[in-house]
mmCIF file of C-alpha atoms in Angstrom:
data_model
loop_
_atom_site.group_PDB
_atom_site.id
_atom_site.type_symbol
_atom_site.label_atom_id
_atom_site.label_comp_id
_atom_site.label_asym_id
_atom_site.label_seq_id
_atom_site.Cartn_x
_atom_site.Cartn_y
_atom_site.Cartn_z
ATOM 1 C CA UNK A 16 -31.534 -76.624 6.355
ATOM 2 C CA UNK A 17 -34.808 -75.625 8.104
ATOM 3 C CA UNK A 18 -37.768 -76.773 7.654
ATOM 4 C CA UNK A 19 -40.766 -75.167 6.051
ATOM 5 C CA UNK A 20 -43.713 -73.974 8.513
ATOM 6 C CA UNK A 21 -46.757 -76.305 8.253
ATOM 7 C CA UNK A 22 -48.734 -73.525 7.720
ATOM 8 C CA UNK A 23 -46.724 -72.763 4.119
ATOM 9 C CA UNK A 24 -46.774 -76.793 2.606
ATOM 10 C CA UNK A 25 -47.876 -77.619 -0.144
ATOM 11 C CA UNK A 26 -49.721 -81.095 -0.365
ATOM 12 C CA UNK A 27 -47.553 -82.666 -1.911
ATOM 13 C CA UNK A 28 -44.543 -81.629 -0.042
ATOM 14 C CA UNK A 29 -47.040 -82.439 3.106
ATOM 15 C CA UNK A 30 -47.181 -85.950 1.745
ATOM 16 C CA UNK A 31 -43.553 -86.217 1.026
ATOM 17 C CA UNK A 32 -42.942 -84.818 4.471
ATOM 18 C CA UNK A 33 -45.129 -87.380 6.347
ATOM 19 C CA UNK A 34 -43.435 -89.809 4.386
ATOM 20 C CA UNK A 35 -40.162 -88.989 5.679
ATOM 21 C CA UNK A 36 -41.113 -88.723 8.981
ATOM 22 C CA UNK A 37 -43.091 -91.932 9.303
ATOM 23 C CA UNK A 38 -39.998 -93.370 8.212
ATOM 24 C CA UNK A 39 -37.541 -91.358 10.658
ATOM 25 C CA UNK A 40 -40.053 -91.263 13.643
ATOM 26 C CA UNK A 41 -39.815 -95.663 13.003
ATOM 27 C CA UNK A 42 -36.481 -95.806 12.574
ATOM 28 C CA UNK A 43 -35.606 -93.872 16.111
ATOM 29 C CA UNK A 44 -38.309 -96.117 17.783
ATOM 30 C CA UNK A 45 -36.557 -98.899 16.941
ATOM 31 C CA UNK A 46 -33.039 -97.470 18.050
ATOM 32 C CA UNK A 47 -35.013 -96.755 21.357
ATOM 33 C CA UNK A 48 -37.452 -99.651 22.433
ATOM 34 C CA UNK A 49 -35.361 -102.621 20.376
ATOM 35 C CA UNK A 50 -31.885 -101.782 20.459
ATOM 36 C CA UNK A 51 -32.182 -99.229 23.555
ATOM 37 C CA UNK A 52 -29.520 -97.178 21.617
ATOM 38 C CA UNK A 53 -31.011 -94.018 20.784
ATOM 39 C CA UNK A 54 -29.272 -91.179 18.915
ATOM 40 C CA UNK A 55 -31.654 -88.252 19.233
ATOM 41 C CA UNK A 56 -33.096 -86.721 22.571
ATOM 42 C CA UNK A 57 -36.555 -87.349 23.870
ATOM 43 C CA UNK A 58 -37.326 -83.029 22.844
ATOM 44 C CA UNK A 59 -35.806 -83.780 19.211
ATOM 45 C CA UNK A 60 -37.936 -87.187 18.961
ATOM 46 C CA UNK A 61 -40.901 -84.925 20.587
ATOM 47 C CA UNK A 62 -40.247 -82.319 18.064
ATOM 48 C CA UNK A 63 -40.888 -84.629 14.740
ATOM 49 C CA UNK A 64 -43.976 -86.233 16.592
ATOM 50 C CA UNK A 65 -45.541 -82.629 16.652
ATOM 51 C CA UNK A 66 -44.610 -81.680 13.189
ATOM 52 C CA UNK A 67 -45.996 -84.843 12.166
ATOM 53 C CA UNK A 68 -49.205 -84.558 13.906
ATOM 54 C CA UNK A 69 -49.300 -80.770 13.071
ATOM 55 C CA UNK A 70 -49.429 -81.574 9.207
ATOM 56 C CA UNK A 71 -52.009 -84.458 9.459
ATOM 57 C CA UNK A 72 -54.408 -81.538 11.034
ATOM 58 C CA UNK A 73 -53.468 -79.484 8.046
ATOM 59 C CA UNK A 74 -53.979 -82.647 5.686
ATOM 60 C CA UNK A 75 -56.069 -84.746 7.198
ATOM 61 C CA UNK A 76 -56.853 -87.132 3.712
ATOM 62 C CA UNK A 77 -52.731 -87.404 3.985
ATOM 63 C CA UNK A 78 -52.553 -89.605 7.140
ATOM 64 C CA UNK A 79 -51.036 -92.403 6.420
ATOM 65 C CA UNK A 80 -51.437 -96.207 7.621
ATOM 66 C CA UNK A 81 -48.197 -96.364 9.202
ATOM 67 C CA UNK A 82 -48.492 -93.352 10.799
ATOM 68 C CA UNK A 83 -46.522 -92.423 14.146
ATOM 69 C CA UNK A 84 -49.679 -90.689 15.590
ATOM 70 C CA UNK A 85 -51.777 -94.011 14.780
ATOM 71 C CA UNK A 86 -49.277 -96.487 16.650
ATOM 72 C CA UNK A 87 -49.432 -97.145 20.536
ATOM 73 C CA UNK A 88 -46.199 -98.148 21.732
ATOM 74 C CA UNK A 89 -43.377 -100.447 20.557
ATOM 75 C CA UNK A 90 -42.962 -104.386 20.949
ATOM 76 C CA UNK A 91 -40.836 -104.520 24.289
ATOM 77 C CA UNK A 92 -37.222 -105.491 23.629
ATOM 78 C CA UNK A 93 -36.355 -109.622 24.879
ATOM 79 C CA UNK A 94 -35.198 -110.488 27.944
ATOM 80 C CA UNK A 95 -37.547 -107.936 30.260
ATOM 81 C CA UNK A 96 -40.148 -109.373 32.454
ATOM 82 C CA UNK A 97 -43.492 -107.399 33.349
ATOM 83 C CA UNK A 98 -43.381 -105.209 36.203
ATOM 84 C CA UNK A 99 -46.178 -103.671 38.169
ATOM 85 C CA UNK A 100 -44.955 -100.118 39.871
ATOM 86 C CA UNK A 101 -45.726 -100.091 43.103
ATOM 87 C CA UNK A 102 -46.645 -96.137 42.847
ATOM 88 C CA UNK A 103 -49.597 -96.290 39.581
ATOM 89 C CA UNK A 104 -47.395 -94.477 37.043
ATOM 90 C CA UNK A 105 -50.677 -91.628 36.008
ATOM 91 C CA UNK A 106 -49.763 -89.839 33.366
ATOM 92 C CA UNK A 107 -46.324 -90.387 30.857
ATOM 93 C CA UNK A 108 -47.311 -87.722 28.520
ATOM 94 C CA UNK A 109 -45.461 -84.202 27.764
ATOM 95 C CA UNK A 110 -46.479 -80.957 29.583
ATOM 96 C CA UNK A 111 -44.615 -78.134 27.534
ATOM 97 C CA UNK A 112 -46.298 -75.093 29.132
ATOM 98 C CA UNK A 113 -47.702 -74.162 32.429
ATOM 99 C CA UNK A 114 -50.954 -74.931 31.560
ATOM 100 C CA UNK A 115 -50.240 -78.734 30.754
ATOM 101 C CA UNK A 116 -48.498 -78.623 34.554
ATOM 102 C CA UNK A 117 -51.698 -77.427 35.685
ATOM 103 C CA UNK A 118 -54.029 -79.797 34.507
ATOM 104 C CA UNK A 119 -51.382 -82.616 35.247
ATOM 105 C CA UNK A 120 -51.570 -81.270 38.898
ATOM 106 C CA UNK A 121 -55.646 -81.215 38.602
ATOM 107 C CA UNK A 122 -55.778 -84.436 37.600
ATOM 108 C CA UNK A 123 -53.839 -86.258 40.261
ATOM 109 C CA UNK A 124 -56.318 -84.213 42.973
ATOM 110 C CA UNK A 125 -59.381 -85.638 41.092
ATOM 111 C CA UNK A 126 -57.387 -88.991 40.844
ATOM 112 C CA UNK A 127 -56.264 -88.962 44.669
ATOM 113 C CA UNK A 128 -59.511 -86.713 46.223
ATOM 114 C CA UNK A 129 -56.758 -84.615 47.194
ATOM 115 C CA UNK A 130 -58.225 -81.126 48.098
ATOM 116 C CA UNK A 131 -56.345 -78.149 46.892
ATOM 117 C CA UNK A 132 -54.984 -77.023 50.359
ATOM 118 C CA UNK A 133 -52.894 -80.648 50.917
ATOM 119 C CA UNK A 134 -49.581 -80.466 48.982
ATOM 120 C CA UNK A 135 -48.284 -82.965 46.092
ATOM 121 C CA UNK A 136 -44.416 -84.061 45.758
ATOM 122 C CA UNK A 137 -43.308 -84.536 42.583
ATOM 123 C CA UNK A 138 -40.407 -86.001 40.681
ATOM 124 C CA UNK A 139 -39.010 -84.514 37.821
ATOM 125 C CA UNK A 140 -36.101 -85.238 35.296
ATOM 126 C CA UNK A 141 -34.259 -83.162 32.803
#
């Protein structure tokens, strides 16, 4: 079944909806970070973190305590030791159109010094 535009909620189904997705968003964090056995894609799990955030801008009285878009992170799963990259890992978060590429790119030049004339490698993965 699809679900309903943002922009057509009701607030209550707004509230139900954050509900559920506080729930699911928790639930597929803990398949990730504890038992590193997810069972959605990083775009679906992207996906509900939108919609979720999307609503609480419609409903901003709705947020709730255990919100996904209030939490930083997961406890790290035993047995891992702390690792600093050698490379400083800038930026982890999602570019989804050619202007989020852009002002990735910017930043690393303001980060580096890096005039616009010198070019920058980068790494990507599907």
């Amino acid at each position: 079944m699809a679900e309903k535009p943002v922009d057509s909620l009701s607030e209550s189904e707004a509230e139900a909806e954050l509900k559920r997705l506080a729930e699911e968003i928790a639930e597929h964090d803990r398949r990730y970070h504890t038992e590193d056995a997810p069972v959605i894609t990083d775009a679906e799990y992207d996906a509900l973190a939108r919609r979720n955030l999307a609503i609480e801008e419609r409903f901003p009285a709705l947020v709730r305590e255990d919100s996904p878009s209030l939490r930083v992170g997961a406890a790290p799963a035993e047995g891992f030791t702390k690792v600093r990259h050698a490379v400083p890992m800038l930026s982890l978060a999602k570019a989804y159109t050619d202007d989020d590429v852009t002002d990735f790119i910017e930043r690393g030049r303001r980060f580096f010094d890096r005039d616009k004339e010198l070019d920058i490698a980068f790494t990507a993965e599907p």
